[in-house]
Coordinates of N, CA and C in Angstrom, one line a residue:
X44 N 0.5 18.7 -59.6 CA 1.3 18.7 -60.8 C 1.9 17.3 -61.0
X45 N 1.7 16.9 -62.4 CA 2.3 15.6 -63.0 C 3.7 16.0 -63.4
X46 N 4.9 14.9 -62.9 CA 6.0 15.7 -62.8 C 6.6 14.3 -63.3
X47 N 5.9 13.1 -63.7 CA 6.2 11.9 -64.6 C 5.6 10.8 -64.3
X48 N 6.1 9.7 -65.1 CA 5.3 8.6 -65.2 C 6.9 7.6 -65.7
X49 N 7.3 6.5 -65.0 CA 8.0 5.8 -65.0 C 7.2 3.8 -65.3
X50 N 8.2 3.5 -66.4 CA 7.9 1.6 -66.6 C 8.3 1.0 -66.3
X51 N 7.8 -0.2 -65.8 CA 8.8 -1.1 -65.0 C 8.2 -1.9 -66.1
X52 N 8.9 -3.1 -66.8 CA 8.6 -4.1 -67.6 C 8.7 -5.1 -67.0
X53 N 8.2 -6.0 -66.9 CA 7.9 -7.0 -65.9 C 8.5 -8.4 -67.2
X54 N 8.5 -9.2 -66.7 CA 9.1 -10.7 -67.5 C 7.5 -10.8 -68.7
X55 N 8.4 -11.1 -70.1 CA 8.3 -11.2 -71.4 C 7.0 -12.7 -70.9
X56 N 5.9 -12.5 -71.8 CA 5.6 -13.9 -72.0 C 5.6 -14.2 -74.0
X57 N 5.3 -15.4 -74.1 CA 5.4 -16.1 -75.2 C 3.9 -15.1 -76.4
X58 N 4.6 -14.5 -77.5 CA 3.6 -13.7 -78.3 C 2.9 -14.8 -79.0
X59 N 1.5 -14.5 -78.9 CA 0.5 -15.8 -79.2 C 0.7 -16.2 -80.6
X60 N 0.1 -16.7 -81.5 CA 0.3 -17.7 -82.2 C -0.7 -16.1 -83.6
X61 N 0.1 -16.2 -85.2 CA -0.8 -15.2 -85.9 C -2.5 -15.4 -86.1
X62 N -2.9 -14.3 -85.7 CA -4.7 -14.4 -85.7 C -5.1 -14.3 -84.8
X63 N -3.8 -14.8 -83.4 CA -4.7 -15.0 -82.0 C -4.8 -13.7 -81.2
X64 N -4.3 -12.8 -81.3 CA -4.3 -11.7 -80.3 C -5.1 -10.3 -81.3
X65 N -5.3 -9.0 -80.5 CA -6.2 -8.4 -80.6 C -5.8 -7.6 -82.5
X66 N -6.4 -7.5 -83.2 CA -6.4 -6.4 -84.4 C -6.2 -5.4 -84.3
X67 N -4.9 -4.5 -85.0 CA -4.6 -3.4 -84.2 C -6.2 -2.1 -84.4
X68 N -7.2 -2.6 -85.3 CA -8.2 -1.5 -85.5 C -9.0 -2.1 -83.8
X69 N -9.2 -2.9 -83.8 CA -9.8 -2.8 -82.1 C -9.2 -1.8 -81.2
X70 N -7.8 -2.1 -81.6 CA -7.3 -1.2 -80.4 C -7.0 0.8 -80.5
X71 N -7.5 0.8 -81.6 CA -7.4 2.3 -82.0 C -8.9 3.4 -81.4
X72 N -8.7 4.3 -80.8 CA -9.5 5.1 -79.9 C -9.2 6.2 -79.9
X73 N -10.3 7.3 -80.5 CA -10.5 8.9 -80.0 C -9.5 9.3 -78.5
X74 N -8.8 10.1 -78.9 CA -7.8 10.2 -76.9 C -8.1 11.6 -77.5
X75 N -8.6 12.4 -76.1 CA -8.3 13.3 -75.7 C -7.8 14.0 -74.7
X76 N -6.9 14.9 -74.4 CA -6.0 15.1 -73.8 C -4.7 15.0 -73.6
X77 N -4.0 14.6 -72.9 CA -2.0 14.3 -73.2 C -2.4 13.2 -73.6
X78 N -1.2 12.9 -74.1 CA -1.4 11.4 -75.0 C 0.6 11.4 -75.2
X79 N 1.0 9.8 -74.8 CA 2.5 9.5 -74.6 C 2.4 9.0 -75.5
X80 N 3.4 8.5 -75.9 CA 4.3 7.1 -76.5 C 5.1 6.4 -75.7
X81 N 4.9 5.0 -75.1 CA 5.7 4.7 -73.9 C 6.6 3.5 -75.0
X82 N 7.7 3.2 -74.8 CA 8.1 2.3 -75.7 C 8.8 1.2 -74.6
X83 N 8.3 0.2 -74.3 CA 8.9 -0.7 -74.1 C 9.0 -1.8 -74.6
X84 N 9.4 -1.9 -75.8 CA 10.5 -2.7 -76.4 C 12.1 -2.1 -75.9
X85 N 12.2 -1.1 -75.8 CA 13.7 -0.8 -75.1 C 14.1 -1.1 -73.3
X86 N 15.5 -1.1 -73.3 CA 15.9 -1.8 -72.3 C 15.4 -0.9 -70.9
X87 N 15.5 0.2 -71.3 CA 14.4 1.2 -70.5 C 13.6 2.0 -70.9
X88 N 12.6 1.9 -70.5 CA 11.6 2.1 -71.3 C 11.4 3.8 -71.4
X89 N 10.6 4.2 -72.4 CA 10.8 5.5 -73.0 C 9.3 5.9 -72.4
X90 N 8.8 7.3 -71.8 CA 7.5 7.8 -72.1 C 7.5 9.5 -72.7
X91 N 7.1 10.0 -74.0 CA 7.6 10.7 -74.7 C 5.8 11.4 -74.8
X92 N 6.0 12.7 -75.0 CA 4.9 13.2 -75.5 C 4.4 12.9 -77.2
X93 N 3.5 12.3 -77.4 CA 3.0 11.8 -78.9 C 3.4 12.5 -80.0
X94 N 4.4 12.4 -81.0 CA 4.4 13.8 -82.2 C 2.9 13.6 -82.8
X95 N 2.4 12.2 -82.9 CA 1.2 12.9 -83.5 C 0.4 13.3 -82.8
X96 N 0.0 13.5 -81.4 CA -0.7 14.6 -80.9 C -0.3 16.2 -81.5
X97 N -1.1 16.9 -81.8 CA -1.0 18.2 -82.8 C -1.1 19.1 -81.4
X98 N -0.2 20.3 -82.0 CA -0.1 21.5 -80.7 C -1.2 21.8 -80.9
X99 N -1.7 22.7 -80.5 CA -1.5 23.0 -78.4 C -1.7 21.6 -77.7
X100 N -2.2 20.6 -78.4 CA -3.0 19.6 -77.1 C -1.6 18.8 -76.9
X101 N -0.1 19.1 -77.6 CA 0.9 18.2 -76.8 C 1.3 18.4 -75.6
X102 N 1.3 17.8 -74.7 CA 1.8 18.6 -73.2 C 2.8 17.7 -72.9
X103 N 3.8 17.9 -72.2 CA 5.1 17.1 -71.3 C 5.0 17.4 -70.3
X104 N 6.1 16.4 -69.4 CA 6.2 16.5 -68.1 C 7.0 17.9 -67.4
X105 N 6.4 18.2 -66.4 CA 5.3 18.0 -65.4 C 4.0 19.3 -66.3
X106 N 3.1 18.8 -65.8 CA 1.5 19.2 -66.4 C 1.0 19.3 -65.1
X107 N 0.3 20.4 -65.4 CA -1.3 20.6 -64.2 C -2.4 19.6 -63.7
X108 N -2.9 19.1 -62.8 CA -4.1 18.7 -63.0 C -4.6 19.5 -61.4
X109 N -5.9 19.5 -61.4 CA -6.6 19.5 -60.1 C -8.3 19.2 -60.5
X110 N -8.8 19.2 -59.2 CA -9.8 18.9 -59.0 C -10.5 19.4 -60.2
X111 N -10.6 20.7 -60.2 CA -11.6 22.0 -61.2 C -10.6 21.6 -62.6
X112 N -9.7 21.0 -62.4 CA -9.2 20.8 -64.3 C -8.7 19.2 -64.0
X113 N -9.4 18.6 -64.5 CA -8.6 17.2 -64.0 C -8.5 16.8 -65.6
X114 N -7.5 15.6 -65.4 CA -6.8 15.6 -67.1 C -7.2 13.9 -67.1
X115 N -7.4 13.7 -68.3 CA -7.6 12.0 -68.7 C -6.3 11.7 -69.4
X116 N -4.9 11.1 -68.9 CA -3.5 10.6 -69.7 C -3.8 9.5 -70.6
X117 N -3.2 9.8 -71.9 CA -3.8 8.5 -72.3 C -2.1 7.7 -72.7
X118 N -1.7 6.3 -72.5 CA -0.5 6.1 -72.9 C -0.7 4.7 -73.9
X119 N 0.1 5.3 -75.5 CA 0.2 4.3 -76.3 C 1.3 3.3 -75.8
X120 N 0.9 2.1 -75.7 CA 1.9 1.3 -75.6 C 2.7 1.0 -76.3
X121 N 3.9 0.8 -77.1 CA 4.6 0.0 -77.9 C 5.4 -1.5 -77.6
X122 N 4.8 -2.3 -77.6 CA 5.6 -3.5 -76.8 C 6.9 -4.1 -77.8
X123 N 6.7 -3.7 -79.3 CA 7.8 -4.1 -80.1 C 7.4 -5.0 -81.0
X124 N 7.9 -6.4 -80.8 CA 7.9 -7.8 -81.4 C 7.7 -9.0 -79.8
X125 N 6.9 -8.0 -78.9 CA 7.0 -8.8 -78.0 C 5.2 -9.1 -77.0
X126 N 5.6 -9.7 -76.0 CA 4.1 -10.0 -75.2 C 4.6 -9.5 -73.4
X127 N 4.7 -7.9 -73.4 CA 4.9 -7.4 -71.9 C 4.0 -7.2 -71.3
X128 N 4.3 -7.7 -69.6 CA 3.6 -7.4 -68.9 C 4.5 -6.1 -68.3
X129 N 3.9 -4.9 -67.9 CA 4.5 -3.6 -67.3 C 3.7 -3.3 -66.2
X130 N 4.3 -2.3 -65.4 CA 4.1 -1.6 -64.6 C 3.9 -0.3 -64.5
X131 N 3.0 0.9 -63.9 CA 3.4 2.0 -64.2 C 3.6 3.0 -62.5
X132 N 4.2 4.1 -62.8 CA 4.6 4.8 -61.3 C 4.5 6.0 -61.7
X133 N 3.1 6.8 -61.2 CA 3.3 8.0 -61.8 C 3.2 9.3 -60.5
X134 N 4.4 9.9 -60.5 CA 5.0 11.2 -59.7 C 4.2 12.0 -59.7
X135 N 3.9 12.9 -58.7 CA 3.1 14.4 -58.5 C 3.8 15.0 -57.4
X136 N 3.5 15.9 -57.4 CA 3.8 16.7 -56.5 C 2.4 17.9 -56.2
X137 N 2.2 17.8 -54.4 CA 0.9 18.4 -54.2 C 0.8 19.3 -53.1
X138 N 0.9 20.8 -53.1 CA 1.3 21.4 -51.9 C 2.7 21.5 -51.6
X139 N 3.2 21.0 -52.2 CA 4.9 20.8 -52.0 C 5.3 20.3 -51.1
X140 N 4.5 18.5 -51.1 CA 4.9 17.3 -51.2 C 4.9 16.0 -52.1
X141 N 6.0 15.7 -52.5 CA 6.0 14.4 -53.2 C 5.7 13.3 -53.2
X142 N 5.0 12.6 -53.9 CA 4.1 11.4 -53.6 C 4.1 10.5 -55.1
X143 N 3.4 9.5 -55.3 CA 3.7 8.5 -56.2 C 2.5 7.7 -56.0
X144 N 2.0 7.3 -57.2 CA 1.1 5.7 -57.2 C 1.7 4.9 -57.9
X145 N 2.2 3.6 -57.4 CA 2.2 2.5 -58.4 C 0.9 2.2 -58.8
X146 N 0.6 1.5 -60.5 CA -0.3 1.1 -60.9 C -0.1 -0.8 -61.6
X147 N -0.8 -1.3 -61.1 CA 0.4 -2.7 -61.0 C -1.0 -3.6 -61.4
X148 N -2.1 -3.2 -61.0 CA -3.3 -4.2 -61.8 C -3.9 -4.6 -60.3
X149 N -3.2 -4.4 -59.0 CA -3.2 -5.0 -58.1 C -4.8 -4.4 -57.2
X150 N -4.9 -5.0 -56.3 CA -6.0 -4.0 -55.4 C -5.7 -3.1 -54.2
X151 N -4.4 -2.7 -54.1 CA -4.1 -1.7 -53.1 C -3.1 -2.2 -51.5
X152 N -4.1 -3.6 -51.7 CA -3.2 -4.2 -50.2 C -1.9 -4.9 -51.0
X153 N -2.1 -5.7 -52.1 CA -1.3 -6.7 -52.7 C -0.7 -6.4 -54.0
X154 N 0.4 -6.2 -54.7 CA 1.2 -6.1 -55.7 C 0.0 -6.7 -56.9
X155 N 0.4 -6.7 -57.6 CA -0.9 -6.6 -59.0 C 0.3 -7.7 -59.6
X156 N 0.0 -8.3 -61.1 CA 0.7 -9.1 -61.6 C 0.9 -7.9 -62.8
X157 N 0.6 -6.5 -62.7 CA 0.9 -5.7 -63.7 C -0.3 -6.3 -64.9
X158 N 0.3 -5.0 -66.0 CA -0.7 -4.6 -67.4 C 0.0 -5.4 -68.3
X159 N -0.6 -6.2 -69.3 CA -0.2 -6.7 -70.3 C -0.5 -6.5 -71.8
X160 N 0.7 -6.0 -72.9 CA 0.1 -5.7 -73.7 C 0.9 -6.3 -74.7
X161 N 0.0 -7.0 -76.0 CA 0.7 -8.0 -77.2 C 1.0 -7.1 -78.2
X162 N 2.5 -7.3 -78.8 CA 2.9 -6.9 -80.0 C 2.2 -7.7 -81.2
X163 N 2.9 -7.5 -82.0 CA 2.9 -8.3 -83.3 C 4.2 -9.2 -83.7
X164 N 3.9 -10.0 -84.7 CA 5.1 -10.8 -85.1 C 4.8 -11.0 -87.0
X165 N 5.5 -11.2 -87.4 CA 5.1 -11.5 -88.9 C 6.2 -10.1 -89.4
X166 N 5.8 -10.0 -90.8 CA 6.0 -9.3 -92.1 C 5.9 -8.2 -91.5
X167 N 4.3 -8.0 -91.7 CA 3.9 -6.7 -91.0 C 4.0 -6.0 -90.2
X168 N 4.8 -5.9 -89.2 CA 5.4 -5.8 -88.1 C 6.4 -4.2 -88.6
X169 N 6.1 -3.6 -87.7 CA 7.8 -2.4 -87.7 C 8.9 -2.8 -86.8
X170 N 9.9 -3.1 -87.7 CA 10.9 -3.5 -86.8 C 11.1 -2.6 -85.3
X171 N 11.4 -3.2 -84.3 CA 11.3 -3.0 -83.0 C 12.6 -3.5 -82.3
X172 N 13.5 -3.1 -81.5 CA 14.6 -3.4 -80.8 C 14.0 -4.6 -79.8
X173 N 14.6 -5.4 -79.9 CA 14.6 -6.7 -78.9 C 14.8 -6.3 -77.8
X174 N 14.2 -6.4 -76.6 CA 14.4 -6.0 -75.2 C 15.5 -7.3 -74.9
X175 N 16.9 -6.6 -74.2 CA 17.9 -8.5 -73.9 C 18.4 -8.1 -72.2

């Protein structure tokens, strides 16, 4: 049982220059299954079940998985008006023991430099809370 998923936001880098980073239509993809909204633009970061995911397929914490039903999570990032690097830590509980993976980019022996993901800047933009 998935019983959460916690963000660690790791230090801001500089949001690339307009044109240089990805188009949000590249980044848009068919998800099947739970699907979040993690928001880190805020000072702690949020992971929320998607309103646009349509019921039944919304699920919250804690959810089933096992072997014979295993689940693909998908999480939207929101980085804001900014360029984060994050971390993720996601809780289970198995047999009725509790356990944890960090997911950090790293290879298992060594801390990862974490996931990085670019906002936007400009006009077009939805305003987004400044992480301070």
């Amino acid at each position: 049982m998935v019983t959460g998923i916690k963000v660690t936001v790791l230090p801001d880098e500089t949001l690339p220059k307009d044109g240089d980073g990805p188009s949000p239509e590249k980044c848009e993809s068919a998800t099947h299954g739970p699907v979040f909204d993690v928001d880190i633009a805020q000072k702690v970061p949020s992971v929320a079940p998607s309103a646009g995911n349509a019921e039944p397929d919304r699920t919250d914490f804690p959810f089933t998985v096992s072997a014979g039903h295993p689940q693909q999570l998908t999480l939207r990032m929101n980085p804001g008006k900014r360029d984060a690097r994050f971390s993720l830590k996601v809780e289970w509980v198995a047999d009725g023991k509790y356990g944890s993976a960090t997911l950090d980019n790293g290879d298992g022996r060594d801390p990862g430099h974490g996931y990085r993901v670019t906002g936007c800047k400009g006009p077009q933009c939805p305003d987004a809370a400044p992480m301070s």
